[in-house]
Coordinates of C-alpha atoms and ligand atoms in Angstrom, one line a residue:
X1 CA -31.5 51.3 -84.1
X2 CA -31.7 47.7 -82.9
X3 CA -30.0 46.6 -86.1
X4 CA -27.1 49.1 -85.5
X5 CA -26.5 47.8 -82.0
X6 CA -26.4 44.2 -83.3
X7 CA -23.9 45.3 -86.0
X8 CA -21.7 47.0 -83.5
X9 CA -21.7 44.0 -81.2
X10 CA -20.8 41.8 -84.2
X11 CA -17.9 44.1 -85.2
X12 CA -16.6 44.2 -81.7
X13 CA -16.7 40.4 -81.5
X14 CA -14.9 40.0 -84.7
X15 CA -12.1 42.4 -83.6
X16 CA -11.7 40.6 -80.3
X17 CA -11.7 37.2 -81.8
X18 CA -9.0 38.0 -84.4
X19 CA -5.9 35.9 -83.8
X20 CA -2.8 37.8 -82.5
X21 CA -1.0 39.0 -85.6
X22 CA 2.8 38.7 -85.9
X23 CA 5.2 41.6 -86.4
X24 CA 5.5 40.6 -90.0
X25 CA 1.8 40.8 -90.7
X26 CA 1.4 44.0 -88.8
X27 CA 4.2 45.6 -90.8
X28 CA 2.6 44.8 -94.1
X29 CA -0.6 46.7 -94.1
X30 CA 0.3 48.7 -97.2
X31 CA 2.4 47.3 -100.1
X32 CA 3.0 48.6 -103.6
X33 CA 4.6 46.5 -106.3
X34 CA 6.6 49.6 -107.4
X35 CA 8.3 50.0 -104.0
X36 CA 11.9 48.9 -103.7
X37 CA 13.0 45.7 -101.9
X38 CA 16.6 44.9 -100.9
X39 CA 18.5 42.5 -98.7
X40 CA 22.1 42.3 -97.3
X41 CA 23.6 39.5 -95.3
X42 CA 27.0 38.9 -93.6
X43 CA 28.8 35.8 -92.4
X44 CA 31.3 37.7 -90.3
X45 CA 34.4 39.8 -90.7
X46 CA 38.0 39.0 -89.9
X47 CA 41.4 37.9 -91.2
X48 CA 40.0 36.2 -94.3
X49 CA 42.7 36.0 -96.9
X50 CA 43.1 34.0 -100.1
X51 CA 46.1 32.3 -98.5
X52 CA 44.1 31.0 -95.6
X53 CA 41.2 29.7 -97.6
X54 CA 41.0 26.4 -99.5
X55 CA 39.1 26.4 -102.8
X56 CA 36.6 24.0 -101.4
X57 CA 35.9 26.1 -98.3
X58 CA 35.5 29.2 -100.4
X59 CA 33.0 27.4 -102.7
X60 CA 31.0 26.1 -99.8
X61 CA 30.8 29.5 -98.1
X62 CA 29.8 31.4 -101.3
X63 CA 27.2 28.7 -102.0
X64 CA 25.6 29.0 -98.5
X65 CA 25.6 32.8 -98.6
X66 CA 23.9 32.7 -102.0
X67 CA 21.3 30.1 -100.8
X68 CA 20.5 32.2 -97.7
X69 CA 20.2 35.5 -99.4
X70 CA 18.0 34.0 -102.1
X71 CA 15.7 32.6 -99.5
X72 CA 15.3 36.0 -97.9
X73 CA 14.8 37.7 -101.2
X74 CA 12.0 35.3 -102.2
X75 CA 10.2 36.3 -99.0
X76 CA 10.4 40.0 -100.0
X77 CA 9.4 39.3 -103.6
X78 CA 6.2 37.6 -102.4
X79 CA 5.4 40.8 -100.6
X80 CA 6.6 39.2 -97.3
X81 CA 7.7 41.3 -94.3
X82 CA 11.3 42.3 -93.7
X83 CA 11.4 40.4 -90.4
X84 CA 10.4 37.2 -92.2
X85 CA 13.2 37.7 -94.7
X86 CA 15.6 38.2 -91.8
X87 CA 14.6 34.9 -90.1
X88 CA 14.5 33.0 -93.4
X89 CA 18.2 33.9 -94.1
X90 CA 19.5 33.6 -90.6
X91 CA 18.0 30.2 -89.9
X92 CA 19.8 28.8 -92.9
X93 CA 23.1 30.3 -91.8
X94 CA 22.6 29.0 -88.2
X95 CA 22.3 25.5 -89.6
X96 CA 25.5 25.9 -91.7
X97 CA 28.5 24.6 -89.7
X98 CA 30.8 27.0 -91.6
X99 CA 29.5 30.0 -89.6
X100 CA 29.7 31.0 -86.0
X101 CA 26.0 30.8 -85.2
X102 CA 23.9 27.9 -84.2
X103 CA 25.6 24.7 -85.5
X104 CA 29.3 25.4 -85.8
X105 CA 29.4 28.2 -83.2
X106 CA 32.7 28.9 -81.5
X107 CA 33.5 27.2 -78.2
X108 CA 33.9 28.9 -74.8
X109 CA 37.1 28.3 -72.8
X110 CA 35.1 25.4 -71.2
X111 CA 34.4 23.9 -74.7
X112 CA 30.7 24.8 -74.6
X113 CA 28.5 26.6 -77.0
X114 CA 26.8 29.7 -75.7
X115 CA 24.8 31.7 -78.2
X116 CA 23.4 35.3 -78.6
X117 CA 21.0 36.7 -81.0
X118 CA 18.8 39.8 -81.6
X119 CA 16.2 41.1 -84.0
X120 CA 14.6 44.5 -84.6
X121 CA 11.8 45.9 -86.7
X122 CA 12.2 49.5 -88.0
X123 CA 8.5 50.5 -88.3
X124 CA 7.9 50.3 -84.5
X125 CA 11.3 49.9 -82.9
X126 CA 10.2 46.4 -81.8
X127 CA 13.1 44.4 -80.5
X128 CA 13.9 41.0 -79.1
X129 CA 17.1 39.3 -78.0
X130 CA 18.5 36.3 -76.2
X131 CA 22.0 35.9 -74.6
X132 CA 24.1 33.1 -73.4
X133 CA 21.7 30.3 -74.4
X134 CA 22.5 26.7 -75.0
X135 CA 20.8 24.0 -77.1
X136 CA 18.4 26.3 -79.0
X137 CA 18.8 25.2 -82.7
X138 CA 17.8 28.7 -84.0
X139 CA 18.6 31.4 -81.6
X140 CA 17.2 34.1 -84.0
X141 CA 13.8 32.5 -83.6
X142 CA 14.1 32.7 -79.8
X143 CA 15.0 36.4 -80.2
X144 CA 11.9 36.9 -82.4
X145 CA 9.7 35.1 -79.9
X146 CA 10.9 37.5 -77.2
X147 CA 9.9 40.4 -79.5
X148 CA 6.5 38.9 -80.4
X149 CA 5.4 36.9 -77.4
X150 CA 6.9 38.7 -74.3
X151 CA 6.8 42.1 -72.8
X152 CA 10.6 42.1 -72.6
X153 CA 13.5 42.9 -75.0
X154 CA 16.4 40.7 -73.7
X155 CA 16.3 37.4 -71.9
X156 CA 19.5 35.6 -70.8
X157 CA 20.7 32.1 -69.8
X158 CA 18.3 29.7 -68.1
X159 CA 15.4 32.1 -68.3
X160 CA 15.9 32.5 -72.1
X161 CA 16.1 28.7 -72.5
X162 CA 13.0 28.2 -70.4
X163 CA 11.1 30.8 -72.5
X164 CA 12.3 29.1 -75.7
X165 CA 11.0 25.8 -74.5
X166 CA 7.6 27.4 -73.6
X167 CA 7.5 28.7 -77.1
X168 CA 8.1 25.2 -78.4
X169 CA 11.3 26.1 -80.2
X170 CA 13.6 23.3 -81.3
X171 CA 16.4 22.2 -79.0
X172 CA 19.4 20.1 -80.1
X173 CA 22.0 18.2 -78.0
X174 CA 25.2 20.0 -77.2
X175 CA 27.1 17.6 -79.5
X176 CA 25.1 18.7 -82.5
X177 CA 26.6 22.2 -82.3
X178 CA 30.2 21.1 -82.1
X179 CA 32.4 20.9 -85.2
X180 CA 36.0 19.6 -85.6
X181 CA 37.0 23.1 -87.0
X182 CA 35.9 24.8 -83.7
X183 CA 37.5 22.2 -81.6
X184 CA 40.9 22.6 -83.4
X185 CA 40.5 26.4 -83.2
X186 CA 40.0 26.2 -79.4
X187 CA 43.0 23.8 -79.0
X188 CA 45.2 26.2 -81.0
X189 CA 44.2 29.2 -78.9
X190 CA 44.7 27.3 -75.6
X191 CA 48.1 25.9 -76.8
X192 CA 49.3 29.5 -77.5
X193 CA 47.9 30.6 -74.1
X194 CA 49.9 27.8 -72.4
X195 CA 53.1 28.6 -74.3
X196 CA 52.6 32.3 -73.7
X197 CA 54.3 33.0 -77.0
X198 CA 51.7 35.8 -77.8
X199 CA 49.6 38.2 -75.9
X200 CA 46.6 36.4 -74.8
X201 CA 44.8 39.4 -73.5
X202 CA 42.7 39.2 -76.7
X203 CA 40.7 36.2 -77.6
X204 CA 41.6 36.8 -81.2
X205 CA 45.1 35.7 -82.2
X206 CA 46.0 36.1 -85.9
X207 CA 44.7 33.0 -87.6
X208 CA 41.7 32.8 -85.3
X209 CA 40.3 36.1 -86.2
X210 CA 37.4 34.6 -88.0
X211 CA 34.5 36.1 -86.3
X212 CA 32.0 34.6 -88.7
X213 CA 28.9 35.8 -86.9
X214 CA 25.9 36.1 -89.2
X215 CA 23.4 38.9 -89.8
X216 CA 20.8 40.2 -92.2
X217 CA 19.2 43.6 -93.0
X218 CA 16.1 43.7 -95.2
X219 CA 13.7 46.3 -96.8
X220 CA 10.2 45.1 -97.7
X221 CA 7.7 46.5 -100.2
X222 CA 5.8 48.2 -97.4
X223 CA 8.9 50.3 -96.8
X224 CA 9.8 48.6 -93.5
X225 CA 13.3 47.8 -92.4
X226 CA 14.4 44.9 -90.1
X227 CA 17.7 43.7 -88.9
X228 CA 18.9 40.5 -87.1
X229 CA 22.2 39.1 -85.8
X230 CA 23.1 35.6 -84.5
X231 CA 26.4 34.4 -83.0
X232 CA 28.3 32.0 -80.8
X233 CA 30.4 35.1 -79.6
X234 CA 34.2 34.9 -79.6
X235 CA 36.3 31.8 -79.5
X236 CA 37.7 30.9 -76.0
X237 CA 35.4 33.4 -74.3
X238 CA 34.8 33.2 -70.6
X239 CA 31.6 31.4 -69.8
X240 CA 28.9 34.1 -69.3
X241 CA 30.6 36.6 -71.7
X242 CA 28.1 38.5 -73.8
X243 CA 29.1 40.4 -76.9
X244 CA 27.4 43.1 -79.0
X245 CA 25.3 40.8 -81.1
X246 CA 22.3 40.5 -78.6
X247 CA 22.7 44.2 -77.6
X248 CA 20.1 46.4 -79.3
X249 CA 22.0 49.5 -80.5
X250 CA 25.4 47.8 -80.5
X251 CA 25.1 44.7 -82.8
X252 CA 21.6 45.3 -84.2
X253 CA 19.4 48.3 -84.9
X254 CA 16.5 49.2 -87.2
X255 CA 14.6 52.4 -87.6
X256 CA 12.6 53.2 -90.8
X257 CA 13.6 56.9 -90.4
X258 CA 17.3 56.1 -90.8
X259 CA 18.5 52.5 -91.5
X260 CA 18.9 48.9 -90.4
X261 CA 22.3 47.6 -89.3
X262 CA 23.8 44.3 -88.3
X263 CA 27.4 44.2 -87.0
X264 CA 30.2 41.7 -86.8
X265 CA 33.6 42.1 -85.1
X266 CA 35.2 42.5 -81.7
X267 CA 32.1 42.9 -79.6
X268 CA 33.5 44.8 -76.7
X269 CA 34.4 47.7 -79.0
X270 CA 31.0 47.6 -80.7
X271 CA 29.2 47.8 -77.4
X272 CA 31.3 50.8 -76.2
X273 CA 30.7 52.7 -79.4
X274 CA 27.0 51.7 -79.7
X275 CA 27.8 51.0 -83.3
X276 CA 24.5 50.0 -84.9
X277 CA 22.6 52.9 -83.2
X278 CA 25.4 55.3 -83.8
X279 CA 25.2 54.7 -87.6
X280 CA 21.4 55.3 -87.6
X281 CA 21.6 58.3 -85.3
X282 CA 24.2 60.1 -87.4
X283 CA 21.8 59.8 -90.4
X284 CA 18.9 61.0 -88.4
X285 CA 20.5 63.8 -86.4
X286 CA 23.5 64.9 -88.4
X287 CA 22.0 64.4 -91.9
X288 CA 24.7 62.0 -93.1
X289 CA 24.0 59.6 -95.9
X290 CA 24.1 55.8 -95.1
X291 CA 27.5 55.5 -96.8
X292 CA 29.0 58.4 -94.9
X293 CA 27.6 57.4 -91.6
X294 CA 28.6 53.7 -91.8
X295 CA 32.1 54.5 -93.1
X296 CA 32.6 57.1 -90.4
X297 CA 31.8 54.7 -87.6
X298 CA 33.6 51.6 -89.0
X299 CA 36.6 53.1 -90.7
X300 CA 36.8 56.2 -88.4
X301 CA 35.7 55.7 -84.8
X302 CA 36.2 51.9 -84.6
X303 CA 39.4 51.7 -86.7
X304 CA 41.1 54.4 -84.6
X305 CA 40.3 52.5 -81.4
X306 CA 41.5 49.1 -82.8
X307 CA 37.9 47.7 -82.9
X308 CA 38.1 45.2 -85.7
X309 CA 35.0 44.3 -87.7
X310 CA 32.3 45.6 -90.1
X311 CA 28.6 46.2 -90.6
X312 CA 26.0 45.7 -93.2
X313 CA 23.5 48.6 -93.5
X314 CA 20.5 49.4 -95.6
X315 CA 18.2 52.4 -95.6
X316 CA 14.5 52.8 -96.5
X317 CA 15.3 53.9 -100.1
X318 CA 17.3 50.6 -100.6
X319 CA 20.8 52.2 -100.4
X320 CA 23.4 49.7 -99.2
X321 CA 26.7 50.0 -97.3
X322 CA 29.0 47.2 -96.2
X323 CA 32.1 48.8 -94.7
X324 CA 34.7 46.7 -92.8
X325 CA 38.1 47.5 -91.4
X326 CA 39.4 43.8 -91.5
X327 CA 40.9 42.1 -94.5
X328 CA 37.6 40.5 -95.4
X329 CA 34.0 40.1 -94.6
X330 CA 31.7 37.3 -95.8
X331 CA 28.8 39.2 -97.4
X332 CA 26.0 39.1 -100.0
X333 CA 23.7 41.7 -101.4
X334 CA 20.6 41.8 -103.6
X335 CA 20.0 45.5 -104.4
X336 CA 16.9 47.3 -105.4
X337 CA 17.5 46.4 -109.1
X338 CA 17.6 42.7 -108.1
X339 CA 21.4 42.4 -108.7
X340 CA 23.0 39.6 -106.6
X341 CA 26.6 39.9 -105.4
X342 CA 28.5 37.5 -103.1
X343 CA 31.9 38.7 -101.8
X344 CA 34.5 37.6 -99.3
X345 CA 37.7 39.6 -99.6
X346 CA 38.5 43.3 -99.2
X347 CA 39.6 43.7 -102.8
X348 CA 36.4 42.4 -104.4
Ligands
LIG401 N1 30.5 40.4 -82.5 C1 30.6 39.1 -82.0 C2 30.9 39.1 -80.6 O1 31.8 39.9 -80.1 C3 31.6 38.3 -82.7 C4 31.5 38.3 -84.2 O2 31.1 39.3 -84.8 O3 31.8 37.3 -84.8 O4 30.4 38.3 -79.8

């Protein structure tokens, strides 16, 4: 009897003294080497045409997409968690100045960088997001910290930055985020605005419709899905404007029972049509396949309304859909057979 009591106390002590486990570890209780893994990333949708692309830029972009997706796939191959694959890819894309996330993010009308990001895990509907933050090198890690180390889902502005500092995330000076490309883009938009030669109601005038937000959806060997999205928003946005990317259900969603989605495009439309959740809900409640549901939302609902953009989507069986209603979308996939594809244009 005495022995039993001592044993119980020892077990209770061990349980209590266990370090807090991350979402990734918690999700990976059961894995099987037979189970499918897959990953899809995007680097934004928009007016991406062969005419507007130099060979050098195209090579750079394809190279970074490949590097990022391979990093995420390696995590999955090592039986890592889907959420770890999401952060492994997005941190690479956030550091790449070619994309509108982290370094190289678009500028607000006041020439500042204000970033949004979100992340979600499909086994428990865990979600974390940050909006309107400045200086955080990897906004996706701040979103993940909200998920794993706070009781909240979405933190914004100063509060989100203070939280990121508490979490000891890396900060960079404002100048580190700025690129010549984004500065010229802002000048062009402002010049058009001043000349009033075009409608300026939209922030996206023809050759500036390069959303280039980044996102990832991943499926790990435990059968768990995760999704993440990171962005600087839209060029010339009003300070304080928040798009769909940090809004769970609009720009990002993951539910093991249906699918994982990361969106890119004109955020105001994606918020109104709750795009990411809408795609998952149609599968769950209307019995649509991933391909049917993603196509109906992107090429049906959004296209009819004039909501430009696209999504990447992945279900728990490893099916992939990447519909977009713009001329192009930067994207890469590694499917359940391990095939890698990197694509940019609509006709690829
Ligand atoms: N969806 C983002 C936003 O509206 C922009 C993008 O996808 O590039 O903030």
